[in-house]
XYZ file of C-alpha atoms in Angstrom:
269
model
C -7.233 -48.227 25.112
C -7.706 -49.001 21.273
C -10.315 -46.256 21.372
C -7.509 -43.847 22.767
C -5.082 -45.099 19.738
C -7.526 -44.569 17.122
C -8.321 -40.989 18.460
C -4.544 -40.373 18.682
C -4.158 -41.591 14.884
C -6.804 -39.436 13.664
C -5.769 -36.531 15.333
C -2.103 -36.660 14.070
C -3.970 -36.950 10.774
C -5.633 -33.928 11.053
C -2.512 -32.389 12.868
C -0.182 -33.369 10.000
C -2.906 -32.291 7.111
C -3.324 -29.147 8.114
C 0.557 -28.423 8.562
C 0.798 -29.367 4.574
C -2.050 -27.175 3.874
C -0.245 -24.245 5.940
C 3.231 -25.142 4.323
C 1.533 -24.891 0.410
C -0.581 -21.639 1.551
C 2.806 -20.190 2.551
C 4.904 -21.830 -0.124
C 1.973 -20.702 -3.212
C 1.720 -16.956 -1.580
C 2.670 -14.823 -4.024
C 3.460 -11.399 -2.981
C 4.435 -9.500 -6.430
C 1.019 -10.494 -8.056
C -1.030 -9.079 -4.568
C 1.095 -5.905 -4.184
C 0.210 -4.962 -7.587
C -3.616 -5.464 -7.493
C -3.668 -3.624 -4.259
C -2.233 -0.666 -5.387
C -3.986 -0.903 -8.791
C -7.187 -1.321 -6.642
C -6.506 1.908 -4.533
C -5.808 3.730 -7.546
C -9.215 2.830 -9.112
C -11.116 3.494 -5.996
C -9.136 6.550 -4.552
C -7.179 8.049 -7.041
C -4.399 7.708 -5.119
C -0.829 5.803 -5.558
C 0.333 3.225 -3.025
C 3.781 1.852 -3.304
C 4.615 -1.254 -1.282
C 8.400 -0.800 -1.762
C 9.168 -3.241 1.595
C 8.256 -6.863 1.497
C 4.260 -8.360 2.021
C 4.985 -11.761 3.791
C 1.695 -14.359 4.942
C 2.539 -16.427 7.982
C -0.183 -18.522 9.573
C 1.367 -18.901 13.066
C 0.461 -18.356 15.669
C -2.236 -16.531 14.011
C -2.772 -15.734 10.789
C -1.189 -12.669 9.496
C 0.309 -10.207 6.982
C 3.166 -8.615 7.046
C 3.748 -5.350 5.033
C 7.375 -3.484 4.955
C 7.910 0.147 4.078
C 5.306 1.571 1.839
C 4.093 4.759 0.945
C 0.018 6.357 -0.128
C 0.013 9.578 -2.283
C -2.355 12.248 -1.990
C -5.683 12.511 -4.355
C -4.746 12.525 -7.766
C -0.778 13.576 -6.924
C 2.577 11.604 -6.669
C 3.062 13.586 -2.890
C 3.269 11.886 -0.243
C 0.311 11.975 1.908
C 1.523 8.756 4.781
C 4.393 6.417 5.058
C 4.562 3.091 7.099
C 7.585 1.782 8.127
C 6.545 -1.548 8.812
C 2.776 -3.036 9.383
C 1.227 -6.615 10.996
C -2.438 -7.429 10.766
C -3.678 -10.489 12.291
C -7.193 -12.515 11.940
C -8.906 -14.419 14.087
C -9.156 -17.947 12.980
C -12.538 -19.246 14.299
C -14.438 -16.046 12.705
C -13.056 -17.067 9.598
C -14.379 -20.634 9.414
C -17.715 -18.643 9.417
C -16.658 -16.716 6.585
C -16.473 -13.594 9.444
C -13.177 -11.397 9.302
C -12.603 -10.525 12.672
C -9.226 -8.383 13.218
C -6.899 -9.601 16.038
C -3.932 -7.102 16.256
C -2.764 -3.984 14.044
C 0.445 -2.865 14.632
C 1.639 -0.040 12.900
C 5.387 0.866 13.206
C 7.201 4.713 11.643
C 3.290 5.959 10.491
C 3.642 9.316 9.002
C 0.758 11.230 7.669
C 0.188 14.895 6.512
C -3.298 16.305 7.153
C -4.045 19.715 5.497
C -7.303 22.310 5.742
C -6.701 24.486 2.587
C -8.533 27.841 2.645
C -11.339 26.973 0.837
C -12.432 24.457 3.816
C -11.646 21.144 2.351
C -9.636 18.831 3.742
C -7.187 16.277 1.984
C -8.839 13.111 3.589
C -11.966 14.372 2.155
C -12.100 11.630 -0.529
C -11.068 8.801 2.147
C -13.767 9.722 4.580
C -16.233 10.406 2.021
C -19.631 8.821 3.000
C -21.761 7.155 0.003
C -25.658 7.390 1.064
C -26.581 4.211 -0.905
C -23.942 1.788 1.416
C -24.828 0.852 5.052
C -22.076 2.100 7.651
C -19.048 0.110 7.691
C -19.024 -2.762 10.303
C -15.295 -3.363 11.910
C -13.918 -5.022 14.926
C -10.041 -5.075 15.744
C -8.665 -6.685 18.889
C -6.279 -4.110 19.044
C -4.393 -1.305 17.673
C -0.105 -0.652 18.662
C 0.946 2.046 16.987
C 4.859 3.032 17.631
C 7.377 5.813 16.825
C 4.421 8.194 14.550
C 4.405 11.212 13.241
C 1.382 13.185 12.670
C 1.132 16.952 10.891
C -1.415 19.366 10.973
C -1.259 22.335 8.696
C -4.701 24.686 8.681
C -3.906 27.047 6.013
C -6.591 29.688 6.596
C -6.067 30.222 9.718
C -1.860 29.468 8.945
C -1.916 27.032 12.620
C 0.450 24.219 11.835
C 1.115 21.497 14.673
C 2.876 18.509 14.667
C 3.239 15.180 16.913
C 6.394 13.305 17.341
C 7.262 10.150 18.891
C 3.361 9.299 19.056
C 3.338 5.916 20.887
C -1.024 4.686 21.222
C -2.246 1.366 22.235
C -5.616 0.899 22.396
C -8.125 -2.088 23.301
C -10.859 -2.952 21.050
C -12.090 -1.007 18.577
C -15.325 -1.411 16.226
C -18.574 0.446 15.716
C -19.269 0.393 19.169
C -16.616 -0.333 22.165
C -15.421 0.214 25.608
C -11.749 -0.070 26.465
C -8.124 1.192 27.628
C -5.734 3.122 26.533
C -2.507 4.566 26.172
C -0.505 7.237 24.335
C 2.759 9.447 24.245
C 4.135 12.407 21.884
C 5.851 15.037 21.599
C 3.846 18.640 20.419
C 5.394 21.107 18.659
C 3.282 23.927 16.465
C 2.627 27.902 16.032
C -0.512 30.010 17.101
C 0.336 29.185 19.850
C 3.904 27.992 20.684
C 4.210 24.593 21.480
C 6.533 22.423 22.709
C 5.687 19.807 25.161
C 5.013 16.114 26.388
C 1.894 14.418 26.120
C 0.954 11.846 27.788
C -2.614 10.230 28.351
C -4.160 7.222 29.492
C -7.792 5.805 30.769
C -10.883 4.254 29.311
C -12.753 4.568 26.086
C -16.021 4.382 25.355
C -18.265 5.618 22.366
C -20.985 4.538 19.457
C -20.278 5.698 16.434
C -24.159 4.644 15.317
C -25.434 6.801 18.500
C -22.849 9.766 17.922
C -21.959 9.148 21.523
C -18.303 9.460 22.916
C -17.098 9.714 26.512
C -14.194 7.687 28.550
C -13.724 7.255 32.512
C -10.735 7.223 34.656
C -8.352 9.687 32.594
C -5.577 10.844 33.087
C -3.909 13.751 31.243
C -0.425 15.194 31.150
C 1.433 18.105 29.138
C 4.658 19.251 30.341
C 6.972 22.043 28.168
C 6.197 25.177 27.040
C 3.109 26.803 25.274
C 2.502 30.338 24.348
C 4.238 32.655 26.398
C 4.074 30.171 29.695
C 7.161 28.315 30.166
C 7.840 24.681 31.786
C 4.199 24.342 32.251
C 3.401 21.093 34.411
C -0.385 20.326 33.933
C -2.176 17.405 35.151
C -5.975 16.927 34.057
C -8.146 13.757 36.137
C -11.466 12.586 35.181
C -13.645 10.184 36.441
C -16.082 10.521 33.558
C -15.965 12.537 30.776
C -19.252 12.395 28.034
C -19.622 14.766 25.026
C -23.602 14.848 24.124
C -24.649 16.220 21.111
C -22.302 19.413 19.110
C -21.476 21.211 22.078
C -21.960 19.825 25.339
C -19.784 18.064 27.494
C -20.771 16.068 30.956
C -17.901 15.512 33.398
C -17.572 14.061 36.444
C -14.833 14.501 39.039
C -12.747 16.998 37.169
C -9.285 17.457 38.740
C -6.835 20.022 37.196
C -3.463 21.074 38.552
C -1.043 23.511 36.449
C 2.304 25.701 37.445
C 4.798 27.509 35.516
C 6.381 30.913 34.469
C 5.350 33.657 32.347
C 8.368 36.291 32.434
C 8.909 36.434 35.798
C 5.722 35.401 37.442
C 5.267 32.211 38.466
């Protein structure tokens, strides 16, 4: 019985030690000084402007987490706009980080906007983003999860003047990281020229892929578009998988394909 008391004490201790050491970590955390040597860091390293104009909050339960309001990332070298965030959470894993590991729980991304653009001379304004340096190893990542909510994502091609857009773009995935296998989900709205488009999307199923290997594939999906595109009108289309695999460039193994589509062009259905 003593034995039981003494364990209690000393686990209260440890209980009531780490609360302070939360409490100062939250009370200390000072967001002006880290929004500023973010975006000073971005600028060094990208050439780009980021502008945390919402608040950046720490919290440490039930995980620990940062919490980023509205903020806004300019393209190379310019004061546009390239993506917006409404809001953003990240969470860590706690045990990973004992072992000096940083293991990401959950992103969730709320109002993401981005602009991507293919001028006519074939670059792209992610280039510098995506950029690979041949002297660094690959980067290693693992993330729980990803919820992304209410996005909006713009394609212009310039040279060949396409321009498409997604709306209302709802995703939640399962793990992610160099390697990984899980589900998903996702929603939008298309709209876009060459051709016209205006329709639903919706999609869901399994992931898998190796970004080391080059190897991408899923199983069990399930695609939907329902509108209008090019001169077909309230087009219902329903694509099933049981495995899909692209190997290599240009070749693509599937198993079990299912497709089903109606509509009107004119007067023909």
């Amino acid at each position: 019985m003593k034995a039981v008391k003494i364990l209690a004490f000393v686990l209260g201790g440890l209980v009531a030690l780490l609360a302070a050491v939360a409490a100062y970590l939250v009370a200390t955390f000072d967001a002006n000084k880290w929004k500023g040597e973010i975006a000073q860091l971005v600028q060094d390293k990208k050439g780009r402007s980021l502008k945390i104009e919402g608040d950046l909050s720490l919290s440490l339960f039930p995980s620990i987490a940062v919490q980023l309001g509205k903020a806004t990332l300019s393209e190379h070298k310019s004061e546009q706009v390239f993506a917006a965030v409404d809001s953003a959470r990240v969470s860590l894993q706690l045990m990973p980080l004992l072992s000096k590991q940083v293991v990401v729980d959950t992103v969730a991304l709320d109002g993401v906007k981005a602009r991507l653009v293919r001028f006519k001379d074939g670059r792209m304004n992610i280039d510098d983003l995506i950029g690979k340096d041949d002297k660094e190893p690959p980067a290693r990542f693992d993330i729980a999860g990803v919820k992304l909510a209410n996005g909006e994502l713009a394609w212009r091609d310039e040279k060949a003047g396409q321009e498409v857009s997604l709306s209302g773009l709802d995703l939640t995935t399962g793990r992610l990281a160099n390697a990984a296998a899980d589900k998903f989900e996702l929603s939008a709205k298309l709209a876009g020229n060459k051709p016209k488009l205006a329709a639903q999307l919706k999609a869901s199923g399994e992931y898998r892929y190796d970004l080391d290997k080059k190897s991408y594939g899923g199983t069990k999906l399930d695609i939907r578009l329902a509108g209008d595109v090019a001169d077909m009108k309230g087009l219902e289309l329903a694509l099933a998988a049981a495995a899909l695999q692209l190997t290599g460039a240009s070749e693509v193994t599937v198993e079990q394909l299912l497709l089903t589509a109606k509509g009107k062009e004119g007067a023909d259905a």
